[in-house]
Short mmCIF file of C-alpha atoms and ligand atoms in Angstrom, two decimals:
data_model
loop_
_atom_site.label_atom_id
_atom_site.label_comp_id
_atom_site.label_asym_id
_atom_site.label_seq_id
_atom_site.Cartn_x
_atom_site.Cartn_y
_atom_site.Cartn_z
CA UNK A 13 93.11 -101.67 -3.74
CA UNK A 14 93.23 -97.92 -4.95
CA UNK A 15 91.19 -96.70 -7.55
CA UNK A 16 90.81 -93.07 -8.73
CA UNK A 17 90.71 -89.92 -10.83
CA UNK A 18 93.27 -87.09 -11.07
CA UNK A 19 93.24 -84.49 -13.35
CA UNK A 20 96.06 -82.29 -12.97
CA UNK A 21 96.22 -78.44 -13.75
CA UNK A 22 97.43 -77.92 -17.33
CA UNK A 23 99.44 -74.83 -16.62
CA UNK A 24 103.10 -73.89 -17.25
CA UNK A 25 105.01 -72.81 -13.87
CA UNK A 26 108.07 -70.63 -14.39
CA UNK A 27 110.13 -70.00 -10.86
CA UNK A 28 113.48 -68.36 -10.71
CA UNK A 29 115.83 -64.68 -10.75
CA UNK A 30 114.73 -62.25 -13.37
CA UNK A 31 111.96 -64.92 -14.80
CA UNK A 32 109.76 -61.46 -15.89
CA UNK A 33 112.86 -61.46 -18.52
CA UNK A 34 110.87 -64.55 -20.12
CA UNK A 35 107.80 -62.99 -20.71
CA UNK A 36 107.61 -62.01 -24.57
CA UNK A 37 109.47 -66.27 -25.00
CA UNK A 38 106.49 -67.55 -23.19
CA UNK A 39 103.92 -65.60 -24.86
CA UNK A 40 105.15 -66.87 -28.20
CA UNK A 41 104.69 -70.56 -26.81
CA UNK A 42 101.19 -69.48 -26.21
CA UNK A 43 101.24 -67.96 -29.81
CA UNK A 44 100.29 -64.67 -28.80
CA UNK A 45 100.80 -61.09 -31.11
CA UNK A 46 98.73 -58.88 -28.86
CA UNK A 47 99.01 -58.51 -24.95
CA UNK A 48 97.33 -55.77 -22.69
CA UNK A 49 99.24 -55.62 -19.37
CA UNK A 50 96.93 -55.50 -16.78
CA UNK A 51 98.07 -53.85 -13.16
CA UNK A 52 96.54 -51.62 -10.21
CA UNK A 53 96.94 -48.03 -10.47
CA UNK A 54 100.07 -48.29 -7.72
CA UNK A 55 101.85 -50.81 -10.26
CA UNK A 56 102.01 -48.73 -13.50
CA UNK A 57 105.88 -48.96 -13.55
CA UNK A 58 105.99 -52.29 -13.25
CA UNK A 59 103.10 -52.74 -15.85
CA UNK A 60 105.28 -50.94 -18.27
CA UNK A 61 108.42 -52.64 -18.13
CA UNK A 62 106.44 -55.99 -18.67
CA UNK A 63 105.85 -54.15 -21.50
CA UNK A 64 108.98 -52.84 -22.69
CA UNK A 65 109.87 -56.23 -22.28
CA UNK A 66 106.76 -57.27 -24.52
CA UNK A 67 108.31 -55.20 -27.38
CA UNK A 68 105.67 -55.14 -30.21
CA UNK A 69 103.96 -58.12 -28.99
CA UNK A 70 102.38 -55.56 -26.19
CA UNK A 71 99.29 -53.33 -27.29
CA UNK A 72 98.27 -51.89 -24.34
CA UNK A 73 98.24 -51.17 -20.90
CA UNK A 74 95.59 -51.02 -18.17
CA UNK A 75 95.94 -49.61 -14.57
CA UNK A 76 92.54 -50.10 -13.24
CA UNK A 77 92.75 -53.30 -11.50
CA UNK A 78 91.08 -53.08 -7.45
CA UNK A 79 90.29 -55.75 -4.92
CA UNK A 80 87.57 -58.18 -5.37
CA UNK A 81 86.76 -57.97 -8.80
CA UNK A 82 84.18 -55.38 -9.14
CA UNK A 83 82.50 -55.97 -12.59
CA UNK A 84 81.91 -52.28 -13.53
CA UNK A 85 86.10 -52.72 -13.98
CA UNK A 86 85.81 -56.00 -15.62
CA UNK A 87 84.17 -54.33 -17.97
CA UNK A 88 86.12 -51.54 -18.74
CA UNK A 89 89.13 -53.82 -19.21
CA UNK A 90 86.90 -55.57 -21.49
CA UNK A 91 86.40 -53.02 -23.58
CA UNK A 92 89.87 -51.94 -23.42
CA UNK A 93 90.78 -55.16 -24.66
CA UNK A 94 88.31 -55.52 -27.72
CA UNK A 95 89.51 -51.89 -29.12
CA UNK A 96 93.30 -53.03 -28.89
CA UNK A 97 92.19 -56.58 -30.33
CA UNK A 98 94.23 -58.00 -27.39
CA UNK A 99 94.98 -61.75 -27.43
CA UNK A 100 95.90 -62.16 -24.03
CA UNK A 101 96.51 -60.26 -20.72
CA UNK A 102 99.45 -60.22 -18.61
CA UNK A 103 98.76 -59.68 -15.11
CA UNK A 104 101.38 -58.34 -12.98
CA UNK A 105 100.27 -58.04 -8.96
CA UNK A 106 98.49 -59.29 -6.14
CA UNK A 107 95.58 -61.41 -6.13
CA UNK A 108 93.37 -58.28 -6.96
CA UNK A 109 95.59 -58.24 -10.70
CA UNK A 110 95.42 -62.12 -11.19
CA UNK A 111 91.53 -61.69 -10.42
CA UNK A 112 90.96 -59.25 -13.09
CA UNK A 113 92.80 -61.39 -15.80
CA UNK A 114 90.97 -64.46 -14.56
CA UNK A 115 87.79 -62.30 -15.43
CA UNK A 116 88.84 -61.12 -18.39
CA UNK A 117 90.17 -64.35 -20.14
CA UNK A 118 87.83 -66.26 -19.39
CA UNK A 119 84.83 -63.77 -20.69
CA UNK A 120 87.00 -63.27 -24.16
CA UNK A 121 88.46 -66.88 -24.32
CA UNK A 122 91.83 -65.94 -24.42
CA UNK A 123 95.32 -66.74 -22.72
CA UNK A 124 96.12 -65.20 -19.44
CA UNK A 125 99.69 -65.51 -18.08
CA UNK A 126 99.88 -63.95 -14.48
CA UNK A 127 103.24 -63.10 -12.90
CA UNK A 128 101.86 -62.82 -8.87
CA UNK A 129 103.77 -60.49 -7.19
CA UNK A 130 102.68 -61.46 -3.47
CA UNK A 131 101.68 -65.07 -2.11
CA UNK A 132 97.94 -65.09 -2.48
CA UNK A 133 97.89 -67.99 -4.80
CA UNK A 134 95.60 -66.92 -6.83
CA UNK A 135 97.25 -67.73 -9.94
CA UNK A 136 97.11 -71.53 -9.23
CA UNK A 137 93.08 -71.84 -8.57
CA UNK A 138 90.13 -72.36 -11.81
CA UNK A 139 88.53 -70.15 -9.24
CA UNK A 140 87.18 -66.32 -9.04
CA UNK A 141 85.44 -63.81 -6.81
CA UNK A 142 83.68 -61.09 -8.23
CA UNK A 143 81.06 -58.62 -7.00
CA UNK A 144 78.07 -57.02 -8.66
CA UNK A 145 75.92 -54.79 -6.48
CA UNK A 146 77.73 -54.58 -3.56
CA UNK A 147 77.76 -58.81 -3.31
CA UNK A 148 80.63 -60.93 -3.85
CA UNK A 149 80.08 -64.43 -5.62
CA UNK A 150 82.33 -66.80 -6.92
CA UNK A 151 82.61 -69.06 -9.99
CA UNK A 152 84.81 -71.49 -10.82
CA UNK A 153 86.00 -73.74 -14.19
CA UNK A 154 89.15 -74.23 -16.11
CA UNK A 155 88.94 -71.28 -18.38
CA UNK A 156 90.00 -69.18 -15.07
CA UNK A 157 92.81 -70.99 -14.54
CA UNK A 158 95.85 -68.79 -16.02
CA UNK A 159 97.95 -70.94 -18.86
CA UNK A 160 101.00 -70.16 -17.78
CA UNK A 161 102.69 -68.28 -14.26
CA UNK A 162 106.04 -66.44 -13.87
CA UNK A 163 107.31 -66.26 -10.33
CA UNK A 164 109.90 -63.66 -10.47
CA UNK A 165 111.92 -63.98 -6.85
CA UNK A 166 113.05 -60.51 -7.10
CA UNK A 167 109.15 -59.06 -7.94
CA UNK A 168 108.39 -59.71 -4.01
CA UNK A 169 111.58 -57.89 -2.37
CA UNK A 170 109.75 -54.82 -2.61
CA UNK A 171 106.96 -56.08 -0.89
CA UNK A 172 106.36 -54.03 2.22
CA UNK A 173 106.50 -55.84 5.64
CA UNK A 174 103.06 -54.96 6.49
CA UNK A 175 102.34 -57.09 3.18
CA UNK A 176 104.37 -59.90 3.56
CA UNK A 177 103.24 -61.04 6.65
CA UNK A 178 99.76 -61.38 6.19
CA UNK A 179 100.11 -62.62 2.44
CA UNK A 180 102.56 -66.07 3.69
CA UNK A 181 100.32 -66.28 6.58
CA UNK A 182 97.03 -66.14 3.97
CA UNK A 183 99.31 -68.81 1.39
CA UNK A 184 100.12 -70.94 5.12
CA UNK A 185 96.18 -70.95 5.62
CA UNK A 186 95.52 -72.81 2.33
CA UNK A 187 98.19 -75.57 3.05
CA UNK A 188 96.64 -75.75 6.85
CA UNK A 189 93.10 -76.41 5.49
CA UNK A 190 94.89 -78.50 2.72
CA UNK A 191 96.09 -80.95 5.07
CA UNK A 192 92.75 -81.73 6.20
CA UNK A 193 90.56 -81.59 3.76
CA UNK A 194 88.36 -84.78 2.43
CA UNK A 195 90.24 -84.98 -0.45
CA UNK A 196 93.38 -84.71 0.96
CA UNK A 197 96.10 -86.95 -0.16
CA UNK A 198 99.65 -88.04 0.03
CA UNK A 199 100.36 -85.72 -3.16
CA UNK A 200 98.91 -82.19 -1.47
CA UNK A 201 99.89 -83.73 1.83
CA UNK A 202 103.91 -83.16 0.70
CA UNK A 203 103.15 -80.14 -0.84
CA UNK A 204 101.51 -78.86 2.22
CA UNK A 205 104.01 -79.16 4.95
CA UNK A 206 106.67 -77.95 2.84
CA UNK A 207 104.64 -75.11 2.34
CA UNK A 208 104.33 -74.64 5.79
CA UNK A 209 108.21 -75.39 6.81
CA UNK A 210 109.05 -73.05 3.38
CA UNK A 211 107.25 -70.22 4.77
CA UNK A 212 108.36 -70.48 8.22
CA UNK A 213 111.27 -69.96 7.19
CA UNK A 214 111.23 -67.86 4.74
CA UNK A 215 109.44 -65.53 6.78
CA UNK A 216 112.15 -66.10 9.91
CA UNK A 217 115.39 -65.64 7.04
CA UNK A 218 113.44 -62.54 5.79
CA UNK A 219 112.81 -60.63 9.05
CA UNK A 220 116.37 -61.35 9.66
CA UNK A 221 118.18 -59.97 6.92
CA UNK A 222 114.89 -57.95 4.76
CA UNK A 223 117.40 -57.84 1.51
CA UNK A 224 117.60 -62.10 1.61
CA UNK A 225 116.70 -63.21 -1.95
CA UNK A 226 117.22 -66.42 -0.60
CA UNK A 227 114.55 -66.10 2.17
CA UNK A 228 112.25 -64.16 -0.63
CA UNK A 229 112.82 -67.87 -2.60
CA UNK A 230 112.28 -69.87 0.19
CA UNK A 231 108.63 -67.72 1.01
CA UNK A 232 107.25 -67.67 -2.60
CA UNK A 233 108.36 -71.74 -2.92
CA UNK A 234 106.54 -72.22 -0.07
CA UNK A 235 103.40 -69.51 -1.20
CA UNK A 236 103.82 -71.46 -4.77
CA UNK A 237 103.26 -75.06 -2.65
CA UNK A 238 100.41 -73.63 -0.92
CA UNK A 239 98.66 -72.44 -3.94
CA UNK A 240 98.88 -75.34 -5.50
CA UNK A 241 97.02 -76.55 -2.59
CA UNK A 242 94.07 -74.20 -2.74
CA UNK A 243 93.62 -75.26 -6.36
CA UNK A 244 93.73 -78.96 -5.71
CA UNK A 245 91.23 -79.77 -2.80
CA UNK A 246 88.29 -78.38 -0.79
CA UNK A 247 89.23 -75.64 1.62
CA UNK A 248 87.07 -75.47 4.93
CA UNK A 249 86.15 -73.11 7.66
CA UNK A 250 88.87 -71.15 7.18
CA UNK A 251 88.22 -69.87 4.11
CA UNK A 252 84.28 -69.84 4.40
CA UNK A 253 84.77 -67.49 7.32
CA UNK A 254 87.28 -65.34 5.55
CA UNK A 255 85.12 -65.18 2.63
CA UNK A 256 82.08 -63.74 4.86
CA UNK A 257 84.56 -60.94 6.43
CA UNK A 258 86.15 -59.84 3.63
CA UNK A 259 83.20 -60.13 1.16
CA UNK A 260 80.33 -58.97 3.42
CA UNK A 261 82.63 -56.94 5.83
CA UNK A 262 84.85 -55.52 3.35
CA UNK A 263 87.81 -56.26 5.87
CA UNK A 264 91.33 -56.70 3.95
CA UNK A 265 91.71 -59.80 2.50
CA UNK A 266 95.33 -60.92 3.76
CA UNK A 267 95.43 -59.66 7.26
CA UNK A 268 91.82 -61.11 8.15
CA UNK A 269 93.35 -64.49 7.10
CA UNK A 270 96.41 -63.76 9.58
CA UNK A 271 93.95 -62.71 12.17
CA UNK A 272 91.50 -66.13 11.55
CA UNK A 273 94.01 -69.10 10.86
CA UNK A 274 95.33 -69.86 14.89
CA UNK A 275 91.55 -69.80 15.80
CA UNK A 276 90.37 -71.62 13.36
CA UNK A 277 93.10 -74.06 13.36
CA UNK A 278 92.05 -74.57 17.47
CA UNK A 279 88.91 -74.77 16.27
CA UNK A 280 89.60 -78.06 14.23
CA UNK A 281 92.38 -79.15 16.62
CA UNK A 282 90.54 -81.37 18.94
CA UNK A 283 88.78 -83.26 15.95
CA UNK A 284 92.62 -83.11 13.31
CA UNK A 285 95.01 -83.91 16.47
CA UNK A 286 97.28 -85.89 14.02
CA UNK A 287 97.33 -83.39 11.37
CA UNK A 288 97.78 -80.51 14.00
CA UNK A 289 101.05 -82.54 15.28
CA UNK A 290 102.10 -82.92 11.98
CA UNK A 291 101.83 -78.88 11.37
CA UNK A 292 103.60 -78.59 14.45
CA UNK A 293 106.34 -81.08 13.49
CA UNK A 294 107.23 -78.76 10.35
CA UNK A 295 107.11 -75.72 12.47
CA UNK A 296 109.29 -77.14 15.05
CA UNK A 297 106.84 -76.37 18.47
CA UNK A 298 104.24 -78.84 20.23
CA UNK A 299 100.99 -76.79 19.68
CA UNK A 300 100.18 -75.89 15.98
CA UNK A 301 97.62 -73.28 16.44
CA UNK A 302 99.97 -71.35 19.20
CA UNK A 303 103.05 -71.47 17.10
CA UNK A 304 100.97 -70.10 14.09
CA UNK A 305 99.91 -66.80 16.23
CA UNK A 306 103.24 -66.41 17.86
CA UNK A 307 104.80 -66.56 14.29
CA UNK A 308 102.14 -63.86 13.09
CA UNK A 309 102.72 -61.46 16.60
CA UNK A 310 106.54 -62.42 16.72
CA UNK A 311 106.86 -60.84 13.15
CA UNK A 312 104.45 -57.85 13.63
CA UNK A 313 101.40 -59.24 12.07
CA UNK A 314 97.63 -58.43 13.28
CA UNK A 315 96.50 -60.72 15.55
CA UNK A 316 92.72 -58.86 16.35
CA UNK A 317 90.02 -58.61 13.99
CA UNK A 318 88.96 -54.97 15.89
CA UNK A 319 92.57 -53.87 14.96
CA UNK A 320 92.02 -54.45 11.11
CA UNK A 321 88.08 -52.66 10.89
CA UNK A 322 85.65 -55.13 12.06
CA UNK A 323 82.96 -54.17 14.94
CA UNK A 324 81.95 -56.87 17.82
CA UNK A 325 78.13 -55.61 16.58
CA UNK A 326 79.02 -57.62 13.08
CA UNK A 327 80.14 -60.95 14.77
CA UNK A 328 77.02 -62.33 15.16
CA UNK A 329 75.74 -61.67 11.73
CA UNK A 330 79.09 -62.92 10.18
CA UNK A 331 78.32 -65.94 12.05
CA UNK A 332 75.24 -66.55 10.41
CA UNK A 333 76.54 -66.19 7.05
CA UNK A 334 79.39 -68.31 8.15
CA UNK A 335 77.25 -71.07 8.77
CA UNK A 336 74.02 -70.75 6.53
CA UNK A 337 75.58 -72.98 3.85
CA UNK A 338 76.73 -76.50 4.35
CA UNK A 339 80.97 -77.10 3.26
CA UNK A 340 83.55 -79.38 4.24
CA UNK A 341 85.00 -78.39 7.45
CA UNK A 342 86.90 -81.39 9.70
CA UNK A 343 84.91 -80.19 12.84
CA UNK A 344 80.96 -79.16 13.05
CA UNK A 345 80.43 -75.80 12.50
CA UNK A 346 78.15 -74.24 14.69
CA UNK A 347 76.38 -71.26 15.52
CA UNK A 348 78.04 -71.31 19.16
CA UNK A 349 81.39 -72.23 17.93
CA UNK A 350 81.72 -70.20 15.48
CA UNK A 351 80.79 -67.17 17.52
CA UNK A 352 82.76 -67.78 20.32
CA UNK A 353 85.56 -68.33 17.71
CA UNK A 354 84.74 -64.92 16.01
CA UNK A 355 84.81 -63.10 19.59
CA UNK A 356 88.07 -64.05 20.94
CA UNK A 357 89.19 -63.34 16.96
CA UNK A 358 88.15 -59.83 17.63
CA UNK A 359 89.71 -59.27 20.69
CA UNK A 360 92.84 -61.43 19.64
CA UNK A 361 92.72 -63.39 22.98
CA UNK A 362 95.87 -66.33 22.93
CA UNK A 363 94.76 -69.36 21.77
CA UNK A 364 94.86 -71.70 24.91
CA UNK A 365 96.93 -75.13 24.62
CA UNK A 366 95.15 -78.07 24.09
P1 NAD B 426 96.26 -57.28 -3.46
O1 NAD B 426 96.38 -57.78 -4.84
O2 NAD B 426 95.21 -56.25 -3.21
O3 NAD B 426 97.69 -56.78 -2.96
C1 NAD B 426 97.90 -56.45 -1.60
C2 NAD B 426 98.77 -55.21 -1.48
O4 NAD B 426 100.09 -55.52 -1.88
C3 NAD B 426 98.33 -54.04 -2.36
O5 NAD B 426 98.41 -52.87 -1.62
C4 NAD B 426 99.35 -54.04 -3.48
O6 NAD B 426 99.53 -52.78 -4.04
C5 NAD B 426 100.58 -54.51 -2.75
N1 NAD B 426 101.61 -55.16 -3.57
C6 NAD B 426 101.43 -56.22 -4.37
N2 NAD B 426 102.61 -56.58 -4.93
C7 NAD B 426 103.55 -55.70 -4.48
C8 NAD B 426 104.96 -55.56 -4.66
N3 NAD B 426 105.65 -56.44 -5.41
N4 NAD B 426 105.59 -54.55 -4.03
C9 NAD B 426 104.92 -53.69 -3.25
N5 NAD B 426 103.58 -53.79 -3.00
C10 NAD B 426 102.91 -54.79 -3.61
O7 NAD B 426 95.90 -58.45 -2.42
P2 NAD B 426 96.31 -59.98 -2.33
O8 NAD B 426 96.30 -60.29 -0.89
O9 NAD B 426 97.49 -60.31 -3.13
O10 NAD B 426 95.07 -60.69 -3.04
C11 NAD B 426 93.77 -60.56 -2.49
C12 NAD B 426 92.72 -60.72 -3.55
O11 NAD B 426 92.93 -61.92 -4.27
C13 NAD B 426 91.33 -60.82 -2.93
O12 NAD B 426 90.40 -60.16 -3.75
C14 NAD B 426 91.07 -62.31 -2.92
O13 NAD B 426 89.71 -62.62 -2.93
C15 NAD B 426 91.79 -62.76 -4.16
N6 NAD B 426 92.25 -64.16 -4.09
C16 NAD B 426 91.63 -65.04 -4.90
C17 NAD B 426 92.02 -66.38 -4.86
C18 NAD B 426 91.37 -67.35 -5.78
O14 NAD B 426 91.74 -68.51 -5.81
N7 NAD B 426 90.41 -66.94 -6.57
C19 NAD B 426 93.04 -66.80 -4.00
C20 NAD B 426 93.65 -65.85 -3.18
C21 NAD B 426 93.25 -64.51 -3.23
#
């Protein structure tokens, strides 16, 4: 007999062609007068026809938006907001925008509707990294979940190659860890392996013909899946490990998760056999974690931790961290395994068949 608790995400998902044209209509279903558009410094176009589009209801824009979260910019976006008497921020970018109005929002209590513009998933998580003194932590709770996201198909055709690979490989990675997480269930179980199929695809229709909006649809449904993945379960190893070589190593957030997932994935394989078939299923191959890093070397993607700024001297300190705090992870992690895992990372070895 089932029993159990489910308490969805109470957001508002818009997905389509020229969606960004609904922004200023679904602002004034959140009953907001006073939005700061919040963007990176390489965005500022794009920031300001969110807010030509905003009309009046737009007070402000802010450029200063940089990966992970550093609170010295939190702050000055803070600020920024309290002198415009800003209602709400509109965050337009990758998961380095979305972070910053997940920081902001929730510190002012007010509405935050993100409009990602790569497939981090960011949008779809109550979660957020931030770093104070050099050290990344991360909080989570419902006031960081945005209220309402725009995915705007035409927003990731500009997205350089060198982007879009790593960013569907880092949205595959949450559906991977999805599938076998302890609280995995039929519901994320769907969602996850048409994530992955989605961004297979996507990703092969794209390479083929770069001007696809099709194939762009097909990627961010898939990246959209995924994310809803990361905010519904526990991820594991996978994203501990990241985590450690991103926030401790400073390595680039996307391509370390290209670089991580096959090895990680064989890793887990011997103890998730039935998920790893069913992963290979939706990819159409017999070995999961090989198909995974031929997709990401097939398609130009890094496939070698030394290739994207770490140093073999780090791996055994990243390691440690890795492991120094229990989380749910399919397989033990050990020291051993997760060092050997780390080395052949770093050199980008081929995973071996099973
Ligand atoms: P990012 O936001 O730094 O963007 C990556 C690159 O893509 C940047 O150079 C950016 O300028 C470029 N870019 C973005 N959109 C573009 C477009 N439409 N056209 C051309 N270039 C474009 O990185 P990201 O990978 O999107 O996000 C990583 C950050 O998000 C990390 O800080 C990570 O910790 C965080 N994140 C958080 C969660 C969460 O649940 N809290 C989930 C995923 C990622």
């Amino acid at each position: 007999m089932r029993s159990f608790t489910h308490e969805g995400p109470v957001q508002r998902i818009v997905f389509g062609i020229d969606t960004i044209a609904t922004v200023s209509t679904e602002l004034h279903r959140l009953n907001v007068t006073k939005a700061v558009v919040l963007s990176t410094p390489g965005h500022r176009q794009l920031a300001g026809r969110v807010a030509d589009l905003l009309g009046e209801r737009a007070v402000g824009q802010f450029h200063g938006a940089v990966p992970h979260t550093p609170i010295e910019v939190t702050e000055q976006a803070l600020e920024f907001l309290r002198n415009r008497r800003g209602d709400a921020v509109v965050s337009i970018g990758g998961g380095s925008t979305t972070g910053l109005g997940k920081a902001v929002a929730s510190r002012l209590g007010i509405q935050h509707l993100a409009i990602p513009t790569t497939y981090a998933g960011s949008e779809l998580t109550p979660v957020l990294g931030e770093t104070a003194g050099g050290e990344k932590t991360t909080r989570s709770g419902p006031e960081l979940m945005p209220n309402t996201v725009i995915y705007d198909i035409q927003l990731t055709a500009t997205l350089p190659w060198s982007v879009t690979v790593p960013s569907a490989i880092n949205a595959m990675a949450h559906a991977v860890e999805a599938l076998y997480s302890p609280d995995a269930n039929d519901h994320t179980d769907v969602m996850a392996l048409q994530a992955v199929r989605s961004i297979d695809q996507g990703l092969h229709a794209l390479h083929d013909d770069r001007h696809s909006l099709d194939a762009c649809s097909e990627l961010l449904y898939g990246a959209y899946l995924a994310g809803s993945c990361l905010g519904a379960v526990p991820m594991g190893l996978h994203h501990k490990l990241c985590h450690v070589l991103g926030g401790t190593f400073t390595l680039p957030h996307a391509p370390t998760h290209a670089v991580v997932l096959p090895y990680v994935m064989a890793y887990n394989e011997p103890v998730v056999l039935g998920v790893m078939s069913r992963i290979a299923e939706a990819l159409d191959s017999d070995h999961a974690p090989r198909a995974v890093q031929f997709l990401i070397r097939d398609l130009g993607g890094p496939t070698a931790l030394r290739d994207i700024g770490f140093t073999r001297a780090d791996i055994g300190r990243a390691a440690e961290l890795a492991v120094s705090r229990p989380y749910p992870n399919p397989r033990d992690v050990t020291l051993d395994g997760v060092t050997h895992l780390l080395q052949q990372a770093f050199d980008g070895t081929p995973v071996p068949p099973m």
